Coordinates of C-alpha atoms and ligand atoms in Angstrom, one line a residue:
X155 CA 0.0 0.0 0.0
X156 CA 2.0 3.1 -1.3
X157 CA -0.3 5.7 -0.4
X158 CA -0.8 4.6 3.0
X159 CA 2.8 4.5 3.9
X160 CA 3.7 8.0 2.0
X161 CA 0.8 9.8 3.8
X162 CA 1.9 10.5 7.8
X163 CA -0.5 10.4 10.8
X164 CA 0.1 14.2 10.7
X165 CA -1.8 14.6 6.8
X166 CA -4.2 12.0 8.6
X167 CA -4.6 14.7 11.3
X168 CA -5.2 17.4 8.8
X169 CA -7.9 15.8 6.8
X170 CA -11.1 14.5 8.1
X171 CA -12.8 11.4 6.3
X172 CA -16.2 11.3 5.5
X173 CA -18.2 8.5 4.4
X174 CA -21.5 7.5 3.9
X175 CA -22.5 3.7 3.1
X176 CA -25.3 2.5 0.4
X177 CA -26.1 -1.4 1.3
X178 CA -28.1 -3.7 -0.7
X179 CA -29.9 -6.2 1.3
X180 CA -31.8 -9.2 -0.3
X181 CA -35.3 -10.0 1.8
X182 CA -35.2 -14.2 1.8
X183 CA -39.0 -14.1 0.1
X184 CA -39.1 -17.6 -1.7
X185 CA -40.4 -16.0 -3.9
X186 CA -39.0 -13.1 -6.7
X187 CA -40.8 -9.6 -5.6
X188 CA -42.8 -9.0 -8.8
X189 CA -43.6 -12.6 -10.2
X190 CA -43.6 -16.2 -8.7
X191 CA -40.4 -17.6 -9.4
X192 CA -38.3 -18.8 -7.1
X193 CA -35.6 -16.9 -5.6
X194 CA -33.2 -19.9 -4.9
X195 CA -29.9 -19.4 -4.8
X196 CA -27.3 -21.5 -6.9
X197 CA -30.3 -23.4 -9.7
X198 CA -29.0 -24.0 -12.8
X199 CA -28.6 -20.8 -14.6
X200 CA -32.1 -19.2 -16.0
X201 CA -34.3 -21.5 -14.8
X202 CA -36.3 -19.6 -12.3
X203 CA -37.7 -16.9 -15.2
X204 CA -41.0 -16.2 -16.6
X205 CA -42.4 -13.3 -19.0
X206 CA -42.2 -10.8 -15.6
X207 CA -38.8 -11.5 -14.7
X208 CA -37.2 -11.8 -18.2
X209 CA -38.4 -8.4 -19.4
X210 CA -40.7 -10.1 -22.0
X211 CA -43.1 -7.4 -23.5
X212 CA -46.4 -7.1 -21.8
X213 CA -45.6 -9.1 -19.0
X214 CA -47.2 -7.0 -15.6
X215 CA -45.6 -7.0 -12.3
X216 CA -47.1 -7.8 -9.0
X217 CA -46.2 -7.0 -6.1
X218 CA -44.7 -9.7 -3.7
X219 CA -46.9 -8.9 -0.2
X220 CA -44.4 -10.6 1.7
X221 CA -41.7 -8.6 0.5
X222 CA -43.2 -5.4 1.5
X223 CA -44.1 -6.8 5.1
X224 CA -39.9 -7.6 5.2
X225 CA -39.1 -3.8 3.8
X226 CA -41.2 -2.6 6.4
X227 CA -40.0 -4.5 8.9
X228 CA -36.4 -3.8 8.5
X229 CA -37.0 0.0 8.3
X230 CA -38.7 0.0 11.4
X231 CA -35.8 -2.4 12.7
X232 CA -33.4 1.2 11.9
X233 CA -35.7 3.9 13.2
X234 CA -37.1 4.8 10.0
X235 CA -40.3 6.9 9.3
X236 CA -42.7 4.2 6.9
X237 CA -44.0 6.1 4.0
X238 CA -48.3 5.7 4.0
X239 CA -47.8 6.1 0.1
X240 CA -44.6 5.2 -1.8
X241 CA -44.2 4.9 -5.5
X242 CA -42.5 2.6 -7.4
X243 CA -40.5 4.2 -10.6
X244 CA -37.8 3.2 -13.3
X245 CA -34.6 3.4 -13.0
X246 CA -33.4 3.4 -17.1
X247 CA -29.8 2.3 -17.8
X248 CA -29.2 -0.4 -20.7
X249 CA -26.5 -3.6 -19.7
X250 CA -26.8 -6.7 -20.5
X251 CA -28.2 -8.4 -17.4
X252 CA -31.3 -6.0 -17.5
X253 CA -33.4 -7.8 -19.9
X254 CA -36.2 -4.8 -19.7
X255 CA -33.6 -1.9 -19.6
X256 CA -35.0 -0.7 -16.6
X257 CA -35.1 -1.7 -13.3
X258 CA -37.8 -1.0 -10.7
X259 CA -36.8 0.8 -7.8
X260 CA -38.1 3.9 -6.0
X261 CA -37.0 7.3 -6.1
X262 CA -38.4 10.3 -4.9
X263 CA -41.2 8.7 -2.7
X264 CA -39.4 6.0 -1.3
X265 CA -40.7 3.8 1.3
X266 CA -38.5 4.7 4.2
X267 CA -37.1 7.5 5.6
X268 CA -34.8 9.6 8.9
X269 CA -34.0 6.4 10.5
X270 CA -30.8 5.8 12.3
X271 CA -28.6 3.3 14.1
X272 CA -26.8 3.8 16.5
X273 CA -22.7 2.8 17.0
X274 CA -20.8 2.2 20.1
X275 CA -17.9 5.0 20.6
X276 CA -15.1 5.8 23.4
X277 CA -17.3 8.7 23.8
X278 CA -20.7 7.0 24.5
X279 CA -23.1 6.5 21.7
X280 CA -23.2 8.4 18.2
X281 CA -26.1 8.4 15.7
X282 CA -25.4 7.1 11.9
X283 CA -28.6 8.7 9.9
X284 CA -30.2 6.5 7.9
X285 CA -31.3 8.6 4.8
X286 CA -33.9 6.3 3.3
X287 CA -34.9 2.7 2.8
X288 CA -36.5 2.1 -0.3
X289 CA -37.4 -1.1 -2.2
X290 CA -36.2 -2.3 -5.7
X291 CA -35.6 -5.2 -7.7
X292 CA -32.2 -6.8 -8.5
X293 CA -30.6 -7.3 -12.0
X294 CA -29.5 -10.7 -13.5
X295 CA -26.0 -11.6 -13.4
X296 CA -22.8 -11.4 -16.0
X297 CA -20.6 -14.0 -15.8
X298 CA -17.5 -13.2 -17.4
X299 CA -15.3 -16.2 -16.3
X300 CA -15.6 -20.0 -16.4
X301 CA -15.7 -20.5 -20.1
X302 CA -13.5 -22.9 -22.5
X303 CA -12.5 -19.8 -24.8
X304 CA -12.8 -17.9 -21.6
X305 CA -12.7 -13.7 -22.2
X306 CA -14.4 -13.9 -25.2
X307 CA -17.8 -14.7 -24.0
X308 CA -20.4 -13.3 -21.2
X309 CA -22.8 -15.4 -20.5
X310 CA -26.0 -14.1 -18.5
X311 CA -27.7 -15.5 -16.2
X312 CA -31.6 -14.2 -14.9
X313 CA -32.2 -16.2 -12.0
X314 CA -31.2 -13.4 -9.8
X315 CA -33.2 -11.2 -11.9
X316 CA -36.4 -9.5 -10.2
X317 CA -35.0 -11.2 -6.4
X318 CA -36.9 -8.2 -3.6
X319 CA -33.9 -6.0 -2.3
X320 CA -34.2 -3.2 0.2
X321 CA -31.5 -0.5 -0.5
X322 CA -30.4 1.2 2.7
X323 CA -28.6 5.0 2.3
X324 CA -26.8 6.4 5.2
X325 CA -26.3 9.9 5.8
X326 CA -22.7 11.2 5.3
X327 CA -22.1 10.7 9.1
X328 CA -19.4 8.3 9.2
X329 CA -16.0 9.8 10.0
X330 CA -13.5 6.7 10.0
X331 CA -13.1 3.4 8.2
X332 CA -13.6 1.9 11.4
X333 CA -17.1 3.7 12.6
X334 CA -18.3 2.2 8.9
X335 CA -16.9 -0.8 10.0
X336 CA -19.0 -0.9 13.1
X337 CA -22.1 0.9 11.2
X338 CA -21.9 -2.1 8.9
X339 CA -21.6 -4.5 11.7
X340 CA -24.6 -3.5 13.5
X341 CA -26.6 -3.4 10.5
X342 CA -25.9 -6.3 9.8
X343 CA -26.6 -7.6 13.1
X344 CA -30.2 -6.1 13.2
X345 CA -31.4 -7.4 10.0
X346 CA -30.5 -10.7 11.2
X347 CA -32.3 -10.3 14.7
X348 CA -35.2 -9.4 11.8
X349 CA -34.9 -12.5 9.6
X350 CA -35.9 -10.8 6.8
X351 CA -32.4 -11.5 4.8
X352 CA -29.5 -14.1 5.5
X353 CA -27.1 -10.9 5.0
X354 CA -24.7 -14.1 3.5
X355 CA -21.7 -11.8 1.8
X356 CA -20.6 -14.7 -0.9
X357 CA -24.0 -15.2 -2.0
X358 CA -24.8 -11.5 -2.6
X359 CA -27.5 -11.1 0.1
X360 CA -25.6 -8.2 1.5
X361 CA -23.9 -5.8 -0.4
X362 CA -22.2 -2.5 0.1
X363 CA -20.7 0.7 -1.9
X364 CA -18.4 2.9 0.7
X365 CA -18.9 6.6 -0.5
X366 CA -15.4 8.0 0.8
X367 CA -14.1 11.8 0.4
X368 CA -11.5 14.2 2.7
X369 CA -11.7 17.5 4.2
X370 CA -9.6 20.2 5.9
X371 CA -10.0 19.7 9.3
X372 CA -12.5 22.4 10.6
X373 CA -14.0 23.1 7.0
X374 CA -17.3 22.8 7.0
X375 CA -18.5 22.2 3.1
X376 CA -17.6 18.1 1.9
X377 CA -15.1 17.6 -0.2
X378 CA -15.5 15.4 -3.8
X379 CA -16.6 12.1 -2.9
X380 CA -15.9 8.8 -4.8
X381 CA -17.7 5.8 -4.3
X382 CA -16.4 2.4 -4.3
X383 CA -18.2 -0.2 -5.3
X384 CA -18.2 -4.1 -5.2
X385 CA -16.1 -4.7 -2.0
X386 CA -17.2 -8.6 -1.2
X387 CA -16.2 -8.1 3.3
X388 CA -16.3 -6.0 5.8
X389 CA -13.1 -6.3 6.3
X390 CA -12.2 -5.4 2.7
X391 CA -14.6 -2.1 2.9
X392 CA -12.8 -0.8 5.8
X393 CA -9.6 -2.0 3.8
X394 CA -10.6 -0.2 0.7
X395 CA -11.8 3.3 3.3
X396 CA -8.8 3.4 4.5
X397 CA -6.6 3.6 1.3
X398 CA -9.2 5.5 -0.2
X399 CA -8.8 8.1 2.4
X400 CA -4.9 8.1 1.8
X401 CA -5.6 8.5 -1.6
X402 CA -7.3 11.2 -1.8
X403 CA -5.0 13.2 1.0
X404 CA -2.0 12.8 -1.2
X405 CA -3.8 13.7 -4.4
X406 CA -5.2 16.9 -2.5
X407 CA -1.7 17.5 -1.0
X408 CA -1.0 17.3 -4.5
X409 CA -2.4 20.5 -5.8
X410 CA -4.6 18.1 -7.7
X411 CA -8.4 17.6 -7.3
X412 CA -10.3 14.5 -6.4
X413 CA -12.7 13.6 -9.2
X414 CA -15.7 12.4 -9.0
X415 CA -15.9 8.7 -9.8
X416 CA -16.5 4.9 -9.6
X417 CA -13.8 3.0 -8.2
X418 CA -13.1 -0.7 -7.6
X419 CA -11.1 -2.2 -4.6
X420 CA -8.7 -5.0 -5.3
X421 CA -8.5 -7.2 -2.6
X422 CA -4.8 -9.1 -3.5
X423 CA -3.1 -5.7 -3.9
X424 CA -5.3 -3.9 -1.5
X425 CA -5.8 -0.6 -3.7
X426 CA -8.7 0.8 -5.6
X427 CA -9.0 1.5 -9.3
X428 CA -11.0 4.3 -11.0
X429 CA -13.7 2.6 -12.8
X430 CA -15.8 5.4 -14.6
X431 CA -15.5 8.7 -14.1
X432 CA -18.4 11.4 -13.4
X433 CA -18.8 12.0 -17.3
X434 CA -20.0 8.6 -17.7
X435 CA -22.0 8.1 -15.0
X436 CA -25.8 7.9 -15.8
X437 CA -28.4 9.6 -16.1
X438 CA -31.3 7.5 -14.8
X439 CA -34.2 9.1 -16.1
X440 CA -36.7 8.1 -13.3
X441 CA -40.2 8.3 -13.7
X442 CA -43.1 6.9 -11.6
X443 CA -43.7 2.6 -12.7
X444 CA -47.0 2.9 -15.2
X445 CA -47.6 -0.9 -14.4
X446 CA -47.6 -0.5 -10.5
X447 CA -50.1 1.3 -8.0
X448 CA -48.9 3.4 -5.2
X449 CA -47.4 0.6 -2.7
X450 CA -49.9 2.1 0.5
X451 CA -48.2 1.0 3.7
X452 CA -50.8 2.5 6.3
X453 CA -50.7 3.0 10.2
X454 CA -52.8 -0.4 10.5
X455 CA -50.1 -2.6 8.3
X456 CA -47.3 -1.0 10.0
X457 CA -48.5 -1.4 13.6
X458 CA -49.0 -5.3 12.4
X459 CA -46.1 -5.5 11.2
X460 CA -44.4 -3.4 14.3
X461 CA -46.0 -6.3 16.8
X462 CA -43.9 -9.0 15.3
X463 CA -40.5 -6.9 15.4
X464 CA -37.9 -9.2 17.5
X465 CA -36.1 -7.9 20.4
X466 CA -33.4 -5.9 18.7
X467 CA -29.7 -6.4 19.6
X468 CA -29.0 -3.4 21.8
X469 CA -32.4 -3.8 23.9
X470 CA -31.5 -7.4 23.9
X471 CA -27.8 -6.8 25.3
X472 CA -29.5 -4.5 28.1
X473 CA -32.1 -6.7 29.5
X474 CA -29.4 -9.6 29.7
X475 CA -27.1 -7.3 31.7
X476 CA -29.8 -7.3 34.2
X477 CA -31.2 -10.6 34.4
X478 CA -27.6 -12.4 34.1
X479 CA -26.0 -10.2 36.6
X480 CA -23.2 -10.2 33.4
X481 CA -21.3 -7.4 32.1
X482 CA -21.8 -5.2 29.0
X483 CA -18.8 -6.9 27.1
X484 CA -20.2 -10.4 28.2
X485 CA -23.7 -9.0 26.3
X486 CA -21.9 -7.9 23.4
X487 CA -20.1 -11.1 23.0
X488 CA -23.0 -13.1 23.7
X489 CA -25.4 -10.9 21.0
X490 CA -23.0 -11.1 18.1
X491 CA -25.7 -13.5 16.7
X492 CA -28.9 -14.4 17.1
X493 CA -28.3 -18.1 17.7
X494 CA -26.1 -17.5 20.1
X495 CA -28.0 -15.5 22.2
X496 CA -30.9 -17.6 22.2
X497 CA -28.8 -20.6 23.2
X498 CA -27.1 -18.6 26.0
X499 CA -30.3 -17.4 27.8
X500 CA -31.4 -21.0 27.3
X501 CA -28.6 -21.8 29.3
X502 CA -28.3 -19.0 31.8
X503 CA -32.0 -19.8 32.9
X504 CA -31.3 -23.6 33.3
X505 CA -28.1 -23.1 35.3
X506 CA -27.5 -22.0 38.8
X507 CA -25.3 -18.7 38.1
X508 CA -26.1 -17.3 34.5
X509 CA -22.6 -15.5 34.9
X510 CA -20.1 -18.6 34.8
X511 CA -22.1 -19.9 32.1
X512 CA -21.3 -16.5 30.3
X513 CA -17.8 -17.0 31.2
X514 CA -17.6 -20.5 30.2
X515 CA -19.0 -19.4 26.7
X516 CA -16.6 -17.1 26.3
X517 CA -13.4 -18.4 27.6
X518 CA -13.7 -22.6 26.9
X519 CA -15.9 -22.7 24.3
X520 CA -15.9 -20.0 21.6
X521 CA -12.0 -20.0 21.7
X522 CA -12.2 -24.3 20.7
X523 CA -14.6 -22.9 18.3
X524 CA -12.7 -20.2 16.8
X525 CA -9.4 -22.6 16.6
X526 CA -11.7 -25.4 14.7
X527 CA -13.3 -22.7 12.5
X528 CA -16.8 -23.6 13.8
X529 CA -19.9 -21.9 13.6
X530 CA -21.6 -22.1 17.0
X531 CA -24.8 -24.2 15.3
X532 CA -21.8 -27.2 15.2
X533 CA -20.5 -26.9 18.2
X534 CA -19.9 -30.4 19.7
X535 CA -21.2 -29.1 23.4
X536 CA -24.6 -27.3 23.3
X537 CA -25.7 -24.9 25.6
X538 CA -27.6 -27.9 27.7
X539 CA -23.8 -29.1 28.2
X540 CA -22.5 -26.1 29.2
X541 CA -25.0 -25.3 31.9
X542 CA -24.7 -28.9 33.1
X543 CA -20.6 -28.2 33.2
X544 CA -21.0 -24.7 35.2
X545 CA -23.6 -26.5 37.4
X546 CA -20.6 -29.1 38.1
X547 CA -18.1 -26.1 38.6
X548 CA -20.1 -24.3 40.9
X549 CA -21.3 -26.9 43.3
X550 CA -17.4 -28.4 43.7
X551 CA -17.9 -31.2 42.1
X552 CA -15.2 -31.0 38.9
X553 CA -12.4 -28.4 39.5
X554 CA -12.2 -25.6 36.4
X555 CA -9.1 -27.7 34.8
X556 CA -11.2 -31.1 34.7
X557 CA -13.7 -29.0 33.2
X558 CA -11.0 -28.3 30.4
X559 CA -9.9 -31.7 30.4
X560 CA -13.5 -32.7 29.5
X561 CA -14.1 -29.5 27.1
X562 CA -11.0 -30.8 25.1
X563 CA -12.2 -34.5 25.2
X564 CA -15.4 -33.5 23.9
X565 CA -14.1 -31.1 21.2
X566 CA -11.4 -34.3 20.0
X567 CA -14.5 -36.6 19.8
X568 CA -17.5 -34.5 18.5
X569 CA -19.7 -35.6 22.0
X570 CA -21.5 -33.1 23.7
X571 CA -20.7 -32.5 27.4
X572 CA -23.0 -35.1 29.3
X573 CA -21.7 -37.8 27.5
X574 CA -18.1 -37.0 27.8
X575 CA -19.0 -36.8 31.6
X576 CA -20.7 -39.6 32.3
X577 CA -17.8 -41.4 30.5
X578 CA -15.1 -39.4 32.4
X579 CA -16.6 -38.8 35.9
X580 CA -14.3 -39.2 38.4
X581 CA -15.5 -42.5 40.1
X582 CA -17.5 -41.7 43.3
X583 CA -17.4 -42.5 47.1
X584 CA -19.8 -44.3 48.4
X585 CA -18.1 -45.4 51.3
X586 CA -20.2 -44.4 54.1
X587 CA -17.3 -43.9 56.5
X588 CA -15.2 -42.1 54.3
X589 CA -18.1 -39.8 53.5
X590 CA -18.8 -39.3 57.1
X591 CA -15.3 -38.2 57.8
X592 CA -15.0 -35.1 55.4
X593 CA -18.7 -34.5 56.5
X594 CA -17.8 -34.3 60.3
X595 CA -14.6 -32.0 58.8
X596 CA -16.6 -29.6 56.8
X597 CA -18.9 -28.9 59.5
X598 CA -16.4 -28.6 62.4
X599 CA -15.1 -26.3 60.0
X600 CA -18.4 -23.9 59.9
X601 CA -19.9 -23.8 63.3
X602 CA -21.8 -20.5 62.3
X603 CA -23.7 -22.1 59.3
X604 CA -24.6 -25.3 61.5
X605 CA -25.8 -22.8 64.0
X606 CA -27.7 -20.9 61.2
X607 CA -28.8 -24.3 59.9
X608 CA -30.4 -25.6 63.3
X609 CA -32.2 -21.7 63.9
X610 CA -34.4 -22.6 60.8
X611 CA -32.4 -21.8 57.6
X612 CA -32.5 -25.0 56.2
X613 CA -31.7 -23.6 52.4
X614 CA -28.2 -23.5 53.8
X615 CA -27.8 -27.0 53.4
X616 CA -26.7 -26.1 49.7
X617 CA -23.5 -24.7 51.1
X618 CA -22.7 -27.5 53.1
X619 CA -23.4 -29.6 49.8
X620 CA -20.8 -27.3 48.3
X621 CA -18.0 -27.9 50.6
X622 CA -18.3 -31.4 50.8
X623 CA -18.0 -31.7 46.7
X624 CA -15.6 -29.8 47.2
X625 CA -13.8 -31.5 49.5
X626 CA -13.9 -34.6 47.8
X627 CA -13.3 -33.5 44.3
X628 CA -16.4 -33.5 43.5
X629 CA -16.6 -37.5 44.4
X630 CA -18.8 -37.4 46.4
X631 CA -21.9 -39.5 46.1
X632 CA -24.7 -36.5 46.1
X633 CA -27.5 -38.6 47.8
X634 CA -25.6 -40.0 50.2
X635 CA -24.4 -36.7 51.3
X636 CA -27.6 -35.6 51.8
X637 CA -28.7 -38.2 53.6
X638 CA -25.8 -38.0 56.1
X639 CA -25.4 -34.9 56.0
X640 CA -29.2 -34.3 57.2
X641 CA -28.7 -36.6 60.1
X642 CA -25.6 -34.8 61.0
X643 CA -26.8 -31.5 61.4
X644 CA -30.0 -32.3 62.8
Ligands
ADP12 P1 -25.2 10.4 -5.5 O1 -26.3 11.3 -6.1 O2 -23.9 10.7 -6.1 O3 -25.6 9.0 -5.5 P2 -26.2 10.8 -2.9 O4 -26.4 12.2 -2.4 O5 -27.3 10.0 -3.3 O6 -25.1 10.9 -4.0 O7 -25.4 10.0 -1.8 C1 -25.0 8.7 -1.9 C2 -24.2 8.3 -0.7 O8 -23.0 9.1 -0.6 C3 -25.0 8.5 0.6 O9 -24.7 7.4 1.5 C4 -24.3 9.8 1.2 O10 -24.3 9.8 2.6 C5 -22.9 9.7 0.7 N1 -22.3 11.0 0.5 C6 -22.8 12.1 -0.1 N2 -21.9 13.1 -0.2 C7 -20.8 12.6 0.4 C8 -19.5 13.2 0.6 N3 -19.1 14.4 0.2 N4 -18.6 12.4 1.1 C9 -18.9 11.1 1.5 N5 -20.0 10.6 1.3 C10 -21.0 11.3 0.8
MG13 MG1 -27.2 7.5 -4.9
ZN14 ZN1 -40.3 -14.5 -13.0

């Protein structure tokens, strides 16, 4: 990266960045949003088309219900204002993989509007405005590789053409790679919590065009912006930012002028390439879809629709703070997906302390995860497991590095964690003598809890439990102990 090392953190400290992010997010409809084929990803190229979808003439559109109920949904999701009335409209460009040389999107009256989402800062919380949300169809796909006499063909493939996509247009708020990073993370995040997309990256279902420029510190008009386009990570877009900002700081230092243009990011050399310039770019000529009504989203649909909006991620991380007694960075960790979460308070509720299940997420089983490249929907231990494991940790009876011992057996073997257990236990004492002797030591030990126990507070007997597992490495055999134990203290 030449830019990057030619431009000091003093021209970085002149210059701020400014960025705002366009993301296309595919709603998983099984069906396409204005006819009825299938929206499956990966059939056999152009064999989920009809009349609607191929651009045939006369062929009408109809609108996919579903898909509107998933636009809606993910604009409320973002704090957006829902449009009563939007209108559809046409977007005119000609290429190839737009069989009716237009595509239908919305423009001036588009669904959503002034939502917002809100990013995690040093400094507390800062706003990212959400421009607009507005609903469109995709295009079909070019395919300029795989071929025998490959370079000399395209082939096209329609499949993808007509698929429901929501377009999401942030306000120019961003002022670092990494608070677009975080923007794109959380968005990401929510939609999921939503289910109305898969957000999967390779398969297209979430895409995202970084709109980067520079500006004198202190100056308060934007500078040019380019936009860069077809970055396939997030780790990439915040790649791309970053040189991107570079870029434009030596250019400006420069005496030269940013133009306004296209530009792609390549990934292997990890710099971006001007891909049309501001003379080319089109002119859309939008006007309002003749073939559709006014798409009428009113206060009755949307409060439907508003009842079956999930728990979103940062209301979700709150209320787990206080019902698991676990930190902020435990909820964060423990949110990053849906799944995840789920199976945690699954967990947390069945176990005795909801916080060493959090820990034991965190430090035993996402790192085996992580270092078997596992998703947690395969990991060998489910949650079950791991509340039965803290259970065992917490009452005495396996010591945290037999826990790890049987974490690691189970990862090697693909068993979850009551099976390794019941495998691996430690062998227990049943031994009523020998029992009776680290009894008679634990409560010699704790004359204030046997006097407690014999004024009424019975519920203490849980601590005594404790000790004894404890004491015996967790051999002990549990009914037995209670039995004696009872008689003991009576
Ligand atoms: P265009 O008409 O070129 O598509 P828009 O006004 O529609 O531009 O904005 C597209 C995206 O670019 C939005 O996400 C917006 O926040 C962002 N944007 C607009 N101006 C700038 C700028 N000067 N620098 C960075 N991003 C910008
Ligand atoms: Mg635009
Ligand atoms: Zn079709």
């Amino acid at each position: 990266m030449a830019a990057s090392t030619q431009s000091s953190s003093a021209l970085r400290e002149k210059y701020e960045p400014v960025i705002g992010l366009e993301v296309h997010v595919q709603l998983l409809t099984q069906t396409k949003v204005f006819c009825g084929c299938s929206t499956q990803f990966g059939a056999p190229p152009n064999t989920n088309v009809c009349p609607v979808c191929l651009g045939l003439p006369g062929a009408l559109p109809v609108l996919n219900k579903r898909a509107v109920q998933f636009a809606v949904l993910a604009a409320q999701a973002l704090n957006c204002q829902v449009r009563e009335t939007s209108i559809f409209a046409r977007k005119n460009y000609f290429y190839p993989d737009l069989p009716k040389g237009y595509q239908i999107s919305q423009f001036d009256k588009p669904l959503a509007e002034h939502g917002y989402i809100e990013i995690a800062q040093a400094s507390g919380l800062k706003k990212i405005g959400i421009t607009r949300l507005h609903m469109e169809e995709d295009a079909g796909k070019s395919i300029h590789d795989g071929l025998a006499d490959s370079g000399r063909y395209t082939s096209i493939d329609l499949n993808r053409s007509g698929t429901p996509l929501v377009e999401i247009v942030s306000e120019p708020d961003m002022r670092s790679a990494d608070e677009a990073f975080e923007y794109l993370t959380l968005l990401k995040e929510i939609i999921l919590y939503t289910g109305v997309s898969d957000c999967n990256m390779e398969e297209g279902s979430l895409r995202c065009d970084a709109n980067v420029s520079v500006r004198p510190r202190g100056q308060e008009k934007f500078g040019t912006k380019t936009e860069i386009k077809n970055v396939n990570s997030f780790r990439f877009i915040r790649e791309a930012i970053e040189y991107e900002i570079d870029r434009q700081i030596e250019v400006i230092e420069a005496g030269e002028k940013i133009q306004q243009e296209t530009r792609l990011y390549n990934a292997q050399e990890g710099r971006t390439y001007s891909m049309r310039s501001k003379e080319q770019a089109h002119d859309y000529r939008y006007f309002p879809e003749p073939d559709l009504l006014p798409l009428v989203a009113d206060a009755r649909l949307q409060e439907t629709i508003r009842k079956t909006l999930p728990e979103l991620p940062e209301t979700r991380r709150k209320r787990m703070v206080g019902d698991y007694g676990i930190t902020e960075y435990d909820a964060r960790v423990l949110t990053v997906s849906k799944t995840l979460a789920d199976q945690f308070e699954e967990a947390a509720k069945a176990a005795r302390n909801p916080k060493r299940v959090a820990n034991l997420v965190q430090s035993e089983l996402m790192g085996r995860l992580k270092a078997k490249g596992l998703e947690i929907e395969q990991s060998p231990i489910s949650m079950k497991g791991v509340a039965m494991s803290a259970d065992l940790v917490e009452s005495g009876a396996i010591s945290s590095k037999i826990l790890k011992d049987l974490y690691d057996k189970a990862f090697a073997s693909g068993e979850d964690f009551p099976a390794v257990y019941e495998r691996e236990k430690p062998e227990q004492i049943t031994d009523t003598v020998a029992l009776e002797k680290i009894i008679d030591e634990v409560i010699a030990a704790s004359p204030k809890q046997v006097e407690q126990y014999r004024a009424g507070k019975t519920t203490i007997i849980g601590f005594f439990v404790g000790q004894i597992m404890k004491a015996s490495k967790g051999r002990a055999q549990p009914e037995l102990v209670n039995e004696l134990l009872k008689k003991k203290l009576q």
